[in-house]
Amino acid sequence: MVQPGGGFDLSQIMQQAQQMQQKLVEAQEELASTEVTGTAGGGLVTATVSGDSQLKALVIDPKVVDPEDVETLSDLIIAAVQAASANAQQLTEQKLGPLAGGLGGGGMPDLGSLGLGGGL
């Protein structure tokens, strides 16, 4: 990547940036189509979210529905959604972590110092 005389091969840097951007887009699309679940109350409430944290489904076991205790049901729903969201975040870190590491982790030079901005 470094040319004789100490300069950078800008075309090679830009090509690598485009490849990384494509991989990032592909990973984001894969995440959006992947679903993860979280449960609460020993499985009485199950929330399903997409990898991009969109709530897709909520299953409530009828045993937990008590008109006299709506607060417990609300708490279980919140706990299940939070667990599913945490699982989605973990999945996101697994999928995008290696790509994000390449953006600033030594895989490429700091493009901001070249006056190209930090939008990568």
PDB file of N, CA, C and O in Angstrom, residues 61-107:
ATOM      1  N   ASP A  61     -47.690 -17.196  27.190  1.00  0.00           N
ATOM      2  CA  ASP A  61     -48.377 -18.395  27.642  1.00  0.00           C
ATOM      3  C   ASP A  61     -49.639 -17.953  28.400  1.00  0.00           C
ATOM      4  O   ASP A  61     -49.559 -17.107  29.289  1.00  0.00           O
ATOM      5  N   PRO A  62     -50.798 -18.515  28.066  1.00  0.00           N
ATOM      6  CA  PRO A  62     -52.039 -18.111  28.732  1.00  0.00           C
ATOM      7  C   PRO A  62     -51.996 -18.266  30.259  1.00  0.00           C
ATOM      8  O   PRO A  62     -52.718 -17.569  30.974  1.00  0.00           O
ATOM      9  N   LYS A  63     -51.124 -19.155  30.764  1.00  0.00           N
ATOM     10  CA  LYS A  63     -51.038 -19.345  32.215  1.00  0.00           C
ATOM     11  C   LYS A  63     -50.616 -18.077  32.942  1.00  0.00           C
ATOM     12  O   LYS A  63     -50.916 -17.920  34.114  1.00  0.00           O
ATOM     13  N   VAL A  64     -49.905 -17.181  32.250  1.00  0.00           N
ATOM     14  CA  VAL A  64     -49.383 -15.988  32.904  1.00  0.00           C
ATOM     15  C   VAL A  64     -50.368 -14.808  32.829  1.00  0.00           C
ATOM     16  O   VAL A  64     -50.166 -13.794  33.468  1.00  0.00           O
ATOM     17  N   VAL A  65     -51.469 -14.979  32.087  1.00  0.00           N
ATOM     18  CA  VAL A  65     -52.446 -13.902  31.942  1.00  0.00           C
ATOM     19  C   VAL A  65     -53.405 -13.929  33.135  1.00  0.00           C
ATOM     20  O   VAL A  65     -54.251 -14.808  33.253  1.00  0.00           O
ATOM     21  N   ASP A  66     -53.239 -12.953  34.002  1.00  0.00           N
ATOM     22  CA  ASP A  66     -54.086 -12.817  35.188  1.00  0.00           C
ATOM     23  C   ASP A  66     -54.598 -11.377  35.236  1.00  0.00           C
ATOM     24  O   ASP A  66     -53.811 -10.452  35.473  1.00  0.00           O
ATOM     25  N   PRO A  67     -55.874 -11.179  35.001  1.00  0.00           N
ATOM     26  CA  PRO A  67     -56.413  -9.809  34.998  1.00  0.00           C
ATOM     27  C   PRO A  67     -56.155  -9.059  36.301  1.00  0.00           C
ATOM     28  O   PRO A  67     -56.135  -7.833  36.328  1.00  0.00           O
ATOM     29  N   GLU A  68     -55.942  -9.797  37.375  1.00  0.00           N
ATOM     30  CA  GLU A  68     -55.668  -9.163  38.670  1.00  0.00           C
ATOM     31  C   GLU A  68     -54.201  -8.781  38.833  1.00  0.00           C
ATOM     32  O   GLU A  68     -53.843  -8.087  39.786  1.00  0.00           O
ATOM     33  N   ASP A  69     -53.340  -9.250  37.915  1.00  0.00           N
ATOM     34  CA  ASP A  69     -51.904  -8.989  38.046  1.00  0.00           C
ATOM     35  C   ASP A  69     -51.287  -8.648  36.689  1.00  0.00           C
ATOM     36  O   ASP A  69     -50.396  -9.336  36.199  1.00  0.00           O
ATOM     37  N   VAL A  70     -51.751  -7.580  36.101  1.00  0.00           N
ATOM     38  CA  VAL A  70     -51.245  -7.134  34.810  1.00  0.00           C
ATOM     39  C   VAL A  70     -49.794  -6.667  34.927  1.00  0.00           C
ATOM     40  O   VAL A  70     -49.007  -6.795  33.994  1.00  0.00           O
ATOM     41  N   GLU A  71     -49.422  -6.168  36.088  1.00  0.00           N
ATOM     42  CA  GLU A  71     -48.060  -5.659  36.293  1.00  0.00           C
ATOM     43  C   GLU A  71     -47.011  -6.753  36.089  1.00  0.00           C
ATOM     44  O   GLU A  71     -45.979  -6.520  35.448  1.00  0.00           O
ATOM     45  N   THR A  72     -47.263  -7.944  36.586  1.00  0.00           N
ATOM     46  CA  THR A  72     -46.309  -9.040  36.402  1.00  0.00           C
ATOM     47  C   THR A  72     -46.172  -9.383  34.926  1.00  0.00           C
ATOM     48  O   THR A  72     -45.064  -9.589  34.429  1.00  0.00           O
ATOM     49  N   LEU A  73     -47.290  -9.422  34.214  1.00  0.00           N
ATOM     50  CA  LEU A  73     -47.246  -9.704  32.785  1.00  0.00           C
ATOM     51  C   LEU A  73     -46.431  -8.639  32.064  1.00  0.00           C
ATOM     52  O   LEU A  73     -45.588  -8.956  31.222  1.00  0.00           O
ATOM     53  N   SER A  74     -46.652  -7.386  32.401  1.00  0.00           N
ATOM     54  CA  SER A  74     -45.877  -6.294  31.795  1.00  0.00           C
ATOM     55  C   SER A  74     -44.389  -6.465  32.061  1.00  0.00           C
ATOM     56  O   SER A  74     -43.564  -6.285  31.164  1.00  0.00           O
ATOM     57  N   ASP A  75     -44.046  -6.807  33.293  1.00  0.00           N
ATOM     58  CA  ASP A  75     -42.635  -7.009  33.643  1.00  0.00           C
ATOM     59  C   ASP A  75     -42.023  -8.155  32.846  1.00  0.00           C
ATOM     60  O   ASP A  75     -40.878  -8.071  32.393  1.00  0.00           O
ATOM     61  N   LEU A  76     -42.773  -9.238  32.676  1.00  0.00           N
ATOM     62  CA  LEU A  76     -42.269 -10.377  31.909  1.00  0.00           C
ATOM     63  C   LEU A  76     -42.079 -10.015  30.442  1.00  0.00           C
ATOM     64  O   LEU A  76     -41.095 -10.430  29.811  1.00  0.00           O
ATOM     65  N   ILE A  77     -42.997  -9.237  29.893  1.00  0.00           N
ATOM     66  CA  ILE A  77     -42.864  -8.808  28.496  1.00  0.00           C
ATOM     67  C   ILE A  77     -41.620  -7.948  28.330  1.00  0.00           C
ATOM     68  O   ILE A  77     -40.816  -8.161  27.412  1.00  0.00           O
ATOM     69  N   ILE A  78     -41.444  -6.994  29.222  1.00  0.00           N
ATOM     70  CA  ILE A  78     -40.268  -6.119  29.150  1.00  0.00           C
ATOM     71  C   ILE A  78     -38.988  -6.946  29.268  1.00  0.00           C
ATOM     72  O   ILE A  78     -38.046  -6.756  28.494  1.00  0.00           O
ATOM     73  N   ALA A  79     -38.959  -7.889  30.196  1.00  0.00           N
ATOM     74  CA  ALA A  79     -37.763  -8.716  30.389  1.00  0.00           C
ATOM     75  C   ALA A  79     -37.470  -9.560  29.149  1.00  0.00           C
ATOM     76  O   ALA A  79     -36.305  -9.694  28.738  1.00  0.00           O
ATOM     77  N   ALA A  80     -38.501 -10.112  28.538  1.00  0.00           N
ATOM     78  CA  ALA A  80     -38.293 -10.943  27.347  1.00  0.00           C
ATOM     79  C   ALA A  80     -37.792 -10.108  26.178  1.00  0.00           C
ATOM     80  O   ALA A  80     -36.871 -10.518  25.448  1.00  0.00           O
ATOM     81  N   VAL A  81     -38.364  -8.924  25.985  1.00  0.00           N
ATOM     82  CA  VAL A  81     -37.919  -8.046  24.897  1.00  0.00           C
ATOM     83  C   VAL A  81     -36.487  -7.587  25.142  1.00  0.00           C
ATOM     84  O   VAL A  81     -35.661  -7.550  24.214  1.00  0.00           O
ATOM     85  N   GLN A  82     -36.165  -7.254  26.390  1.00  0.00           N
ATOM     86  CA  GLN A  82     -34.794  -6.847  26.703  1.00  0.00           C
ATOM     87  C   GLN A  82     -33.812  -7.993  26.455  1.00  0.00           C
ATOM     88  O   GLN A  82     -32.719  -7.775  25.927  1.00  0.00           O
ATOM     89  N   ALA A  83     -34.188  -9.203  26.814  1.00  0.00           N
ATOM     90  CA  ALA A  83     -33.309 -10.354  26.583  1.00  0.00           C
ATOM     91  C   ALA A  83     -33.116 -10.586  25.086  1.00  0.00           C
ATOM     92  O   ALA A  83     -31.987 -10.843  24.631  1.00  0.00           O
ATOM     93  N   ALA A  84     -34.186 -10.482  24.325  1.00  0.00           N
ATOM     94  CA  ALA A  84     -34.068 -10.664  22.875  1.00  0.00           C
ATOM     95  C   ALA A  84     -33.210  -9.560  22.266  1.00  0.00           C
ATOM     96  O   ALA A  84     -32.366  -9.823  21.394  1.00  0.00           O
ATOM     97  N   SER A  85     -33.383  -8.332  22.721  1.00  0.00           N
ATOM     98  CA  SER A  85     -32.576  -7.213  22.216  1.00  0.00           C
ATOM     99  C   SER A  85     -31.107  -7.399  22.563  1.00  0.00           C
ATOM    100  O   SER A  85     -30.231  -7.101  21.749  1.00  0.00           O
ATOM    101  N   ALA A  86     -30.825  -7.887  23.754  1.00  0.00           N
ATOM    102  CA  ALA A  86     -29.440  -8.152  24.148  1.00  0.00           C
ATOM    103  C   ALA A  86     -28.836  -9.232  23.252  1.00  0.00           C
ATOM    104  O   ALA A  86     -27.673  -9.136  22.841  1.00  0.00           O
ATOM    105  N   ASN A  87     -29.633 -10.253  22.929  1.00  0.00           N
ATOM    106  CA  ASN A  87     -29.152 -11.304  22.024  1.00  0.00           C
ATOM    107  C   ASN A  87     -28.905 -10.750  20.627  1.00  0.00           C
ATOM    108  O   ASN A  87     -27.936 -11.129  19.960  1.00  0.00           O
ATOM    109  N   ALA A  88     -29.761  -9.833  20.185  1.00  0.00           N
ATOM    110  CA  ALA A  88     -29.570  -9.210  18.876  1.00  0.00           C
ATOM    111  C   ALA A  88     -28.304  -8.357  18.874  1.00  0.00           C
ATOM    112  O   ALA A  88     -27.545  -8.354  17.903  1.00  0.00           O
ATOM    113  N   GLN A  89     -28.049  -7.642  19.964  1.00  0.00           N
ATOM    114  CA  GLN A  89     -26.847  -6.811  20.059  1.00  0.00           C
ATOM    115  C   GLN A  89     -25.595  -7.693  20.022  1.00  0.00           C
ATOM    116  O   GLN A  89     -24.616  -7.364  19.359  1.00  0.00           O
ATOM    117  N   GLN A  90     -25.646  -8.803  20.726  1.00  0.00           N
ATOM    118  CA  GLN A  90     -24.510  -9.730  20.727  1.00  0.00           C
ATOM    119  C   GLN A  90     -24.271 -10.277  19.316  1.00  0.00           C
ATOM    120  O   GLN A  90     -23.122 -10.370  18.865  1.00  0.00           O
ATOM    121  N   LEU A  91     -25.339 -10.611  18.620  1.00  0.00           N
ATOM    122  CA  LEU A  91     -25.224 -11.094  17.250  1.00  0.00           C
ATOM    123  C   LEU A  91     -24.621 -10.022  16.345  1.00  0.00           C
ATOM    124  O   LEU A  91     -23.757 -10.298  15.521  1.00  0.00           O
ATOM    125  N   THR A  92     -25.058  -8.777  16.532  1.00  0.00           N
ATOM    126  CA  THR A  92     -24.534  -7.661  15.751  1.00  0.00           C
ATOM    127  C   THR A  92     -23.035  -7.503  15.983  1.00  0.00           C
ATOM    128  O   THR A  92     -22.270  -7.317  15.039  1.00  0.00           O
ATOM    129  N   GLU A  93     -22.619  -7.578  17.229  1.00  0.00           N
ATOM    130  CA  GLU A  93     -21.191  -7.459  17.539  1.00  0.00           C
ATOM    131  C   GLU A  93     -20.392  -8.590  16.914  1.00  0.00           C
ATOM    132  O   GLU A  93     -19.285  -8.382  16.425  1.00  0.00           O
ATOM    133  N   GLN A  94     -20.961  -9.800  16.900  1.00  0.00           N
ATOM    134  CA  GLN A  94     -20.270 -10.935  16.288  1.00  0.00           C
ATOM    135  C   GLN A  94     -20.127 -10.752  14.782  1.00  0.00           C
ATOM    136  O   GLN A  94     -19.088 -11.053  14.207  1.00  0.00           O
ATOM    137  N   LYS A  95     -21.192 -10.254  14.141  1.00  0.00           N
ATOM    138  CA  LYS A  95     -21.185 -10.112  12.684  1.00  0.00           C
ATOM    139  C   LYS A  95     -20.405  -8.895  12.212  1.00  0.00           C
ATOM    140  O   LYS A  95     -19.692  -8.959  11.220  1.00  0.00           O
ATOM    141  N   LEU A  96     -20.559  -7.783  12.912  1.00  0.00           N
ATOM    142  CA  LEU A  96     -19.962  -6.536  12.448  1.00  0.00           C
ATOM    143  C   LEU A  96     -18.638  -6.214  13.128  1.00  0.00           C
ATOM    144  O   LEU A  96     -17.875  -5.409  12.616  1.00  0.00           O
ATOM    145  N   GLY A  97     -18.363  -6.850  14.242  1.00  0.00           N
ATOM    146  CA  GLY A  97     -17.133  -6.560  14.981  1.00  0.00           C
ATOM    147  C   GLY A  97     -15.875  -6.705  14.142  1.00  0.00           C
ATOM    148  O   GLY A  97     -15.059  -5.788  14.095  1.00  0.00           O
ATOM    149  N   PRO A  98     -15.710  -7.820  13.442  1.00  0.00           N
ATOM    150  CA  PRO A  98     -14.497  -7.967  12.619  1.00  0.00           C
ATOM    151  C   PRO A  98     -14.403  -6.903  11.526  1.00  0.00           C
ATOM    152  O   PRO A  98     -13.323  -6.435  11.199  1.00  0.00           O
ATOM    153  N   LEU A  99     -15.550  -6.503  10.976  1.00  0.00           N
ATOM    154  CA  LEU A  99     -15.535  -5.481   9.924  1.00  0.00           C
ATOM    155  C   LEU A  99     -15.205  -4.117  10.502  1.00  0.00           C
ATOM    156  O   LEU A  99     -14.433  -3.362   9.931  1.00  0.00           O
ATOM    157  N   ALA A 100     -15.778  -3.798  11.652  1.00  0.00           N
ATOM    158  CA  ALA A 100     -15.504  -2.507  12.281  1.00  0.00           C
ATOM    159  C   ALA A 100     -14.055  -2.428  12.729  1.00  0.00           C
ATOM    160  O   ALA A 100     -13.426  -1.376  12.642  1.00  0.00           O
ATOM    161  N   GLY A 101     -13.505  -3.553  13.169  1.00  0.00           N
ATOM    162  CA  GLY A 101     -12.105  -3.580  13.578  1.00  0.00           C
ATOM    163  C   GLY A 101     -11.184  -3.241  12.430  1.00  0.00           C
ATOM    164  O   GLY A 101     -10.151  -2.608  12.604  1.00  0.00           O
ATOM    165  N   GLY A 102     -11.564  -3.648  11.228  1.00  0.00           N
ATOM    166  CA  GLY A 102     -10.755  -3.365  10.055  1.00  0.00           C
ATOM    167  C   GLY A 102     -10.784  -1.915   9.651  1.00  0.00           C
ATOM    168  O   GLY A 102      -9.892  -1.427   8.967  1.00  0.00           O
ATOM    169  N   LEU A 103     -11.806  -1.188  10.085  1.00  0.00           N
ATOM    170  CA  LEU A 103     -11.906   0.212   9.700  1.00  0.00           C
ATOM    171  C   LEU A 103     -10.932   1.083  10.468  1.00  0.00           C
ATOM    172  O   LEU A 103     -10.479   2.089   9.963  1.00  0.00           O
ATOM    173  N   GLY A 104     -10.646   0.720  11.702  1.00  0.00           N
ATOM    174  CA  GLY A 104      -9.755   1.573  12.472  1.00  0.00           C
ATOM    175  C   GLY A 104      -8.702   0.803  13.231  1.00  0.00           C
ATOM    176  O   GLY A 104      -7.924   1.381  13.968  1.00  0.00           O
ATOM    177  N   GLY A 105      -8.704  -0.490  13.067  1.00  0.00           N
ATOM    178  CA  GLY A 105      -7.833  -1.321  13.870  1.00  0.00           C
ATOM    179  C   GLY A 105      -6.508  -1.650  13.224  1.00  0.00           C
ATOM    180  O   GLY A 105      -5.935  -2.684  13.473  1.00  0.00           O
ATOM    181  N   GLY A 106      -6.033  -0.811  12.354  1.00  0.00           N
ATOM    182  CA  GLY A 106      -4.730  -1.047  11.768  1.00  0.00           C
ATOM    183  C   GLY A 106      -4.789  -1.666  10.393  1.00  0.00           C
ATOM    184  O   GLY A 106      -3.775  -1.780   9.721  1.00  0.00           O
ATOM    185  N   GLY A 107      -5.977  -2.072   9.948  1.00  0.00           N
ATOM    186  CA  GLY A 107      -6.091  -2.668   8.632  1.00  0.00           C
ATOM    187  C   GLY A 107      -5.920  -1.646   7.528  1.00  0.00           C
ATOM    188  O   GLY A 107      -5.501  -1.960   6.435  1.00  0.00           O
TER     189      GLY A 107
END
